[in-house]
Structure formats: C-alpha cells, structure tokens
GROMACS .gro file of C-alpha atoms in nm:
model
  238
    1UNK     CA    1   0.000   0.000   0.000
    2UNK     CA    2   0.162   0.305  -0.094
    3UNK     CA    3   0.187   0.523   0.194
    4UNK     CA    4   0.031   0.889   0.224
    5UNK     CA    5   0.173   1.198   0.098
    6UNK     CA    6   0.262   1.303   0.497
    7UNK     CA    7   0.625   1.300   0.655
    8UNK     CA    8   0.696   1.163   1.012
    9UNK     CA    9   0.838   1.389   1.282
   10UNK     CA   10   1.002   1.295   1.586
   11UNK     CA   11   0.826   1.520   1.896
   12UNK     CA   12   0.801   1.803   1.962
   13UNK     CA   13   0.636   1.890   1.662
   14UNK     CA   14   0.641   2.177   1.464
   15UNK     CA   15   0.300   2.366   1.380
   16UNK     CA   16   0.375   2.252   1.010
   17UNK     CA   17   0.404   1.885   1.129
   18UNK     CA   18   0.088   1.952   1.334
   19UNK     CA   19  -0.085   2.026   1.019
   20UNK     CA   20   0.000   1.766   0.830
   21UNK     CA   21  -0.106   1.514   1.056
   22UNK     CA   22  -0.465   1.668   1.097
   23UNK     CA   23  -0.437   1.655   0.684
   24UNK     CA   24  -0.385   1.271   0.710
   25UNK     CA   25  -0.569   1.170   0.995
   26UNK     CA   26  -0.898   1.176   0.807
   27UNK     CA   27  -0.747   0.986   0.521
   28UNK     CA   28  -0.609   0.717   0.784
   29UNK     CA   29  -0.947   0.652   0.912
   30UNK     CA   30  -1.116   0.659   0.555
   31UNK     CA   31  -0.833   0.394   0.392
   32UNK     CA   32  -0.871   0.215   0.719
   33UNK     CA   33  -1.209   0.214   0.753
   34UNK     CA   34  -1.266   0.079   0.422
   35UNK     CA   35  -1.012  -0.177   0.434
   36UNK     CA   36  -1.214  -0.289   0.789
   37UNK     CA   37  -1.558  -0.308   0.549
   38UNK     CA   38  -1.417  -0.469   0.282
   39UNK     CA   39  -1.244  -0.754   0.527
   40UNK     CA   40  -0.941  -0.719   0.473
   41UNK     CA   41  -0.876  -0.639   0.793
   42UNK     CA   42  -1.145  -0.894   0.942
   43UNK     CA   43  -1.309  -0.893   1.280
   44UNK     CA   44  -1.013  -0.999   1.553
   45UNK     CA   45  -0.706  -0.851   1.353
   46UNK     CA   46  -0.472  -0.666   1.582
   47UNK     CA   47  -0.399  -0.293   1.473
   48UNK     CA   48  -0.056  -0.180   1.605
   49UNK     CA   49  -0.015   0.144   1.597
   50UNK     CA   50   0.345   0.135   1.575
   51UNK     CA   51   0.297  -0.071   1.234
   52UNK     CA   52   0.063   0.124   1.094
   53UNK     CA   53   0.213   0.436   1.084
   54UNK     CA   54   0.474   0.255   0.931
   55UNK     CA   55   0.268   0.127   0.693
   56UNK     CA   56   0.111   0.440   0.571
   57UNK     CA   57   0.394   0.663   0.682
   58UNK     CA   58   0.259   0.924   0.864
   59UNK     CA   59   0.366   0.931   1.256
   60UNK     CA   60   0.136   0.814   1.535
   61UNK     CA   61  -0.082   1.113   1.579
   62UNK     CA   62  -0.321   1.085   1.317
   63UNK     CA   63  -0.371   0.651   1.386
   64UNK     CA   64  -0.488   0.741   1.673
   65UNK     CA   65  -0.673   0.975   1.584
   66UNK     CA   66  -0.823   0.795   1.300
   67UNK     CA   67  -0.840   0.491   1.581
   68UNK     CA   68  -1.032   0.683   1.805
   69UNK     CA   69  -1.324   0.746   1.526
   70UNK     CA   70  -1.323   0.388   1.436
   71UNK     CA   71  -1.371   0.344   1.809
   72UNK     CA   72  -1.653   0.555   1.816
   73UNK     CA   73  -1.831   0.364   1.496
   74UNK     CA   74  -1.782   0.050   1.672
   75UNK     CA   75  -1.499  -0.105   1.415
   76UNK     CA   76  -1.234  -0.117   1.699
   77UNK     CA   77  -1.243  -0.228   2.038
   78UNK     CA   78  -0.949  -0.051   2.245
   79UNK     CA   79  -0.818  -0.258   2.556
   80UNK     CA   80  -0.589   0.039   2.688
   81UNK     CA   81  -0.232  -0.124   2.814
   82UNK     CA   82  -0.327  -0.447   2.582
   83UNK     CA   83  -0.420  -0.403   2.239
   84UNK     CA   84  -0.643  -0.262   1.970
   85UNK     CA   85  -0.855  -0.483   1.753
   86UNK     CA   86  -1.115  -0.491   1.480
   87UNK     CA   87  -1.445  -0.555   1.659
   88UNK     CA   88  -1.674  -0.842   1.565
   89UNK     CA   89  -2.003  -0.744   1.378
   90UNK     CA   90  -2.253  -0.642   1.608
   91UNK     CA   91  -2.587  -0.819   1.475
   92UNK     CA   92  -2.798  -0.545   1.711
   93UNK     CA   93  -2.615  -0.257   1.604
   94UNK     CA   94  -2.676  -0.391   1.203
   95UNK     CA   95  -3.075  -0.406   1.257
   96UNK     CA   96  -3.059  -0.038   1.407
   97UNK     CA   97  -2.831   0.098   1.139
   98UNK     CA   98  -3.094  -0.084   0.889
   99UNK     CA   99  -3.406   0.070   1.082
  100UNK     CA  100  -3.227   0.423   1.058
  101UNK     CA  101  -3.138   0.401   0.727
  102UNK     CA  102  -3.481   0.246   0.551
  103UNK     CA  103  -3.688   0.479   0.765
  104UNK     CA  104  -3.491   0.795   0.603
  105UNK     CA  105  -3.461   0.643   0.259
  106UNK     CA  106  -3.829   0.549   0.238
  107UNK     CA  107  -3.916   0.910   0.266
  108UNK     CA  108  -3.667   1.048   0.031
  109UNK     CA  109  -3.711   0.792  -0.246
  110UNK     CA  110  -4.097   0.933  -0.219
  111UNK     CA  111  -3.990   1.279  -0.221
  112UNK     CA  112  -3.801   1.228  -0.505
  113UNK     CA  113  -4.069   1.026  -0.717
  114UNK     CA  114  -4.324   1.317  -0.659
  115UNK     CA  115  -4.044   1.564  -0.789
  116UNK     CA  116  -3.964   1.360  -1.073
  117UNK     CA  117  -3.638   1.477  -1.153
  118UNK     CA  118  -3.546   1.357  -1.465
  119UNK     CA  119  -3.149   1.472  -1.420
  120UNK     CA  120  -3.096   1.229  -1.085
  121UNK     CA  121  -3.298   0.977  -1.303
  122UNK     CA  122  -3.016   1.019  -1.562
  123UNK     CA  123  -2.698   1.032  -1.234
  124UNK     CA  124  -2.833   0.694  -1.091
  125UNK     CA  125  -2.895   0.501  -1.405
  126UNK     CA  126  -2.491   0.603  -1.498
  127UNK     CA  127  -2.420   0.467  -1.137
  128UNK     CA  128  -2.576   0.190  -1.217
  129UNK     CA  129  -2.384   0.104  -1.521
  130UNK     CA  130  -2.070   0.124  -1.330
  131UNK     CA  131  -2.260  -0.123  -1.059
  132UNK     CA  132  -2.303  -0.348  -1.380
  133UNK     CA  133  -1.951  -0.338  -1.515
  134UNK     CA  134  -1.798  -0.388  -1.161
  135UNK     CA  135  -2.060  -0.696  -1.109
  136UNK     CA  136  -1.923  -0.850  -1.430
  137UNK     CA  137  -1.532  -0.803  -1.341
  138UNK     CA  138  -1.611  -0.886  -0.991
  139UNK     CA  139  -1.476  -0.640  -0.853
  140UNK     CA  140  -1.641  -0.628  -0.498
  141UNK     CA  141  -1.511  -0.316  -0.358
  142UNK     CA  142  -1.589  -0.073  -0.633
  143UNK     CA  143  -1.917  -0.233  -0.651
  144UNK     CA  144  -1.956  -0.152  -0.315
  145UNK     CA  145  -1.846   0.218  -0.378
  146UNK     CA  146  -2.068   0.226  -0.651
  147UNK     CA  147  -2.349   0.084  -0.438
  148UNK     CA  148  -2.296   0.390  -0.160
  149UNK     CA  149  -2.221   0.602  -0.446
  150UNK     CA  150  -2.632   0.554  -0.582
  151UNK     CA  151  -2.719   0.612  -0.227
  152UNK     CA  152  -2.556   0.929  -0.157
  153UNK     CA  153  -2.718   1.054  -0.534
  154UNK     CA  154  -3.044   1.005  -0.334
  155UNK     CA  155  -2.925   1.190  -0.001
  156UNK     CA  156  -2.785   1.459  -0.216
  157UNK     CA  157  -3.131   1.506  -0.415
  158UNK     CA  158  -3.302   1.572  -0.127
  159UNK     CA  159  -3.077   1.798   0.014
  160UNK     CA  160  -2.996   1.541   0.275
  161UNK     CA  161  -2.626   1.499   0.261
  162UNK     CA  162  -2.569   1.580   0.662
  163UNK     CA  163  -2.806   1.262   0.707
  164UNK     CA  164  -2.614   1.085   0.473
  165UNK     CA  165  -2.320   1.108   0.647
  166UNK     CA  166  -2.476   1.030   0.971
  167UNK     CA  167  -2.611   0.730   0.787
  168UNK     CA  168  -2.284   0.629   0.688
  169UNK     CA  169  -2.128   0.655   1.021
  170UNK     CA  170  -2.390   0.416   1.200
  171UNK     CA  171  -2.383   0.139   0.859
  172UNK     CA  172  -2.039  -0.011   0.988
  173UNK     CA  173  -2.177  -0.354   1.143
  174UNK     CA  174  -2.466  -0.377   0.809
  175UNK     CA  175  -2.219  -0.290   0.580
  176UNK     CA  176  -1.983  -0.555   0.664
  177UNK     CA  177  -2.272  -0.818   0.671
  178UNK     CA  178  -2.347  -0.709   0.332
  179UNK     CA  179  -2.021  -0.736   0.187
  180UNK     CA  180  -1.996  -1.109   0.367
  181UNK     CA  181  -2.307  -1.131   0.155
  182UNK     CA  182  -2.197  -0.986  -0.142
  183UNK     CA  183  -2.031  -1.272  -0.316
  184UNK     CA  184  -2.348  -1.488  -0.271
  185UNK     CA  185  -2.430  -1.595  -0.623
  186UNK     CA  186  -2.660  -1.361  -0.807
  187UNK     CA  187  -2.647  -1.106  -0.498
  188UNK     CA  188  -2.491  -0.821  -0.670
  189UNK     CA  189  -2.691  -0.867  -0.983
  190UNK     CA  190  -3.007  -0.831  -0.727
  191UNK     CA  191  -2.853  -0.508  -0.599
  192UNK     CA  192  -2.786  -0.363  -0.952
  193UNK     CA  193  -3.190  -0.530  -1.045
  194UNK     CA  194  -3.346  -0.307  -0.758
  195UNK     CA  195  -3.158   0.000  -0.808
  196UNK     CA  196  -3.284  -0.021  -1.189
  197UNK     CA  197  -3.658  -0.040  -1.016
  198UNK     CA  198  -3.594   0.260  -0.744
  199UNK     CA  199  -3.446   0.497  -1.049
  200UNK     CA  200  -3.748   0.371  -1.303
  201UNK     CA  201  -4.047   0.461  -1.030
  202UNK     CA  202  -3.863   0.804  -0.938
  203UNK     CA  203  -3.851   0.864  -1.332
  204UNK     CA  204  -4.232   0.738  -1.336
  205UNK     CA  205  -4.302   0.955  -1.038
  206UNK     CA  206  -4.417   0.697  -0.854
  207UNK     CA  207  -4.369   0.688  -0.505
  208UNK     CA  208  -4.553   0.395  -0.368
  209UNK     CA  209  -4.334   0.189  -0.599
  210UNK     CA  210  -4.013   0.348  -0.547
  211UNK     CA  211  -4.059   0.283  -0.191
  212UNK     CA  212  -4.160  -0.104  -0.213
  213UNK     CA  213  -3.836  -0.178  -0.420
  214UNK     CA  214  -3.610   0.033  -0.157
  215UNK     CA  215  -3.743  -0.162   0.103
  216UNK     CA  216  -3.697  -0.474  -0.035
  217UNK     CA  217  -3.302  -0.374  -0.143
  218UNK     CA  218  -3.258  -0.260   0.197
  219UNK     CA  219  -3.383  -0.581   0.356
  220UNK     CA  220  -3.160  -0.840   0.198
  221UNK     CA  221  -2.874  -0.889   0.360
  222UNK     CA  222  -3.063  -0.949   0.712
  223UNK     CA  223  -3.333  -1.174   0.542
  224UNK     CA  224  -3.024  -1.403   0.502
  225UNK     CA  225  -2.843  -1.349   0.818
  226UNK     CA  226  -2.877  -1.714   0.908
  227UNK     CA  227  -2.696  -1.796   0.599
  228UNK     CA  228  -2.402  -1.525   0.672
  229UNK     CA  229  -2.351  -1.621   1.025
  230UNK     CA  230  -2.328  -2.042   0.942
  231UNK     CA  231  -2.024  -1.915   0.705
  232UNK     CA  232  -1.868  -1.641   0.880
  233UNK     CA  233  -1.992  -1.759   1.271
  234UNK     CA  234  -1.622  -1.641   1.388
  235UNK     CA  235  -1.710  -1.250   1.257
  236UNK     CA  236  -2.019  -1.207   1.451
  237UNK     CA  237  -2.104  -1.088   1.830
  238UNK     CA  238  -2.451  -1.234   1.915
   0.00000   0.00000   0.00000
C-alpha cells in the first residue's frame, strides 16, 4: 500500500508537522475504515499502531486519531495497556443501522418520485452502469463504492447529505454483513436489479413503488443473516 503523501516527525512537533497530521488523519481513518468493510482487515485482527504508521507513513498522531473514530463507529475495540482490535459485527447494532437508514430512505425515495427529476434519473442510471460493469469483473469493492455512491445521489437530491453522512457513520456492522453477503451468487446482480426499479419509479413519479423496491433492497442482507452467520460464525457478536 503506498503510503500517504505526509512526513513523520520525531516530537516536539512543529506547527507545520501539526498540520500535516490533521491533513492525514482523516485519510487514515477513511483507507482504514474501508479496508475494515471490505475484510481485509477482518473482525479480531490486531492494529498496532506502531505498524501502521509505518505502513502508511505518517507518525502516530493521526492513527490514533483515525483509531479513536473507528472506536466511536464500533470497528475497533481498544483494551488500553493491551491491544487494539477490529471488533466483531454487532448483529444489534446492524438491525438499528438498517431501521435508521430504511426509515430515512423510504421518505426520500418518495420525495423524489413526486419531484420527478429527470437529471438524478439520468446520475443513478450512470451509477448503475458502473454497478453493472464492476458486477461483471467482480470487482467487490468498487461495486460496493458504486453501491454507496447511488445512495448518496439520493441523499444529495433531497438535500440530505448531513443525514447521509450520519447514515454512513452508523452502517459499519450492516455494511460488513453485506459485503460477507456480497459474493453470494446472483447477490450483486439483485442489488444492480433493484436499483434499476428505485431509479425507473422516481422517473415514473411513482412513489408507492419506489418505496416497495427500496425496502426490499434494503432488507436483503438481514433476510439471510442465518446464511451469513453459518459461514462467517467467527465475525459475529450475538
């Protein structure tokens, strides 16, 4: 992994040094939350601090920084004087983050339907070729940014994008499950399938519609929680 554009100071640092690390912090946490999502680092890996710094070259300031937010998701637990690992998915904390997150998207995909706004019609439908061309390389992670990418197109068409962030920052346990569910045989072309029928009814105007096939999109992955927890029983909490 090629490390970020930050250099490492020994203390006391100078206000320049200070600045850089608040400049990489928030790309420490992004890179590492996403590489926590995408399981590749899976529940129960150790994160050193000491080696991760190394690894992304920046000095310890802004892992624990970025540590601390991943703390506060719910991606880390912290034993202090012991060690710092990648927290188990959280089956409880999944159904909430799925409650919060259909009960705010049912209402905007409505919204939107009655606006009928035929320029998101045209954003999500390009989203969802990308969706369709990472589904066919297999390519699981930029399908997945493609997937949160379609979402955020709806936050940001309702002039929602504060929720969407607060969305984001609760969907750490759900979004794991659904990339343990991801490579489930005909799961991503399901995803890509009801995206098609969410962008169709908002370019219908048709709200009733729009929200049956966003609540059925959002309710896959825990439909077939049994199913995730037999093969990954080692990644969840309860």
């Amino acid at each position: 992994m090629a490390p970020l554009q930050v250099s490492r100071r020994a203390a006391p640092r100078s206000a320049g040094g200070l600045d850089r690390d608040r400049q990489a912090a928030p790309q420490v946490f992004e890179r590492l939350r996403g590489m926590i999502i995408a399981l590749e680092l899976p529940p129960g890996s150790p994160l050193s601090r000491a080696a991760l710094a190394g690894q992304f070259g920046v000095s310890s300031t802004p892992i624990r920084d970025a540590l601390m937010r991943l703390e506060e998701e719910g991606l880390v637990d912290v034993f202090p004087q012991y060690a710092t690992v990648v927290s188990r998915v959280d089956v409880r904390l999944a159904q909430q983050a799925h409650f919060l997150r259909q009960a705010v998207e049912l209402e905007i995909v409505r919204g939107l339907a009655i606006q009928h706004d035929g320029t998101l019609v045209a954003e999500l439908q390009a989203t969802i070729a990308l969706q369709q061309q990472h589904a066919k390389a297999g390519d699981f992670e930029k399908f997945m940014a493609a997937d949160n990418e379609f979402h955020s197109q709806l936050y940001a068409a309702a002039d929602k994008q504060d929720i969407w962030a607060l969305v984001r920052s609760r969907s750490g346990h759900i979004d794991r499950l659904r990339r343990m569910h991801l490579p489930s045989p005909g799961k991503a072309q399901d995803i890509v399938r009801h995206h098609r029928l969410i962008a169709k009814a908002i370019n219908a105007g048709e709200p009733d519609e729009a929200q049956k096939h966003l609540r059925t999109h959002l309710s896959g992955t825990l439909s077939e929680l049994a199913r995730i927890r037999s093969r990954y029983p080692e990644y969840l909490s309860n």
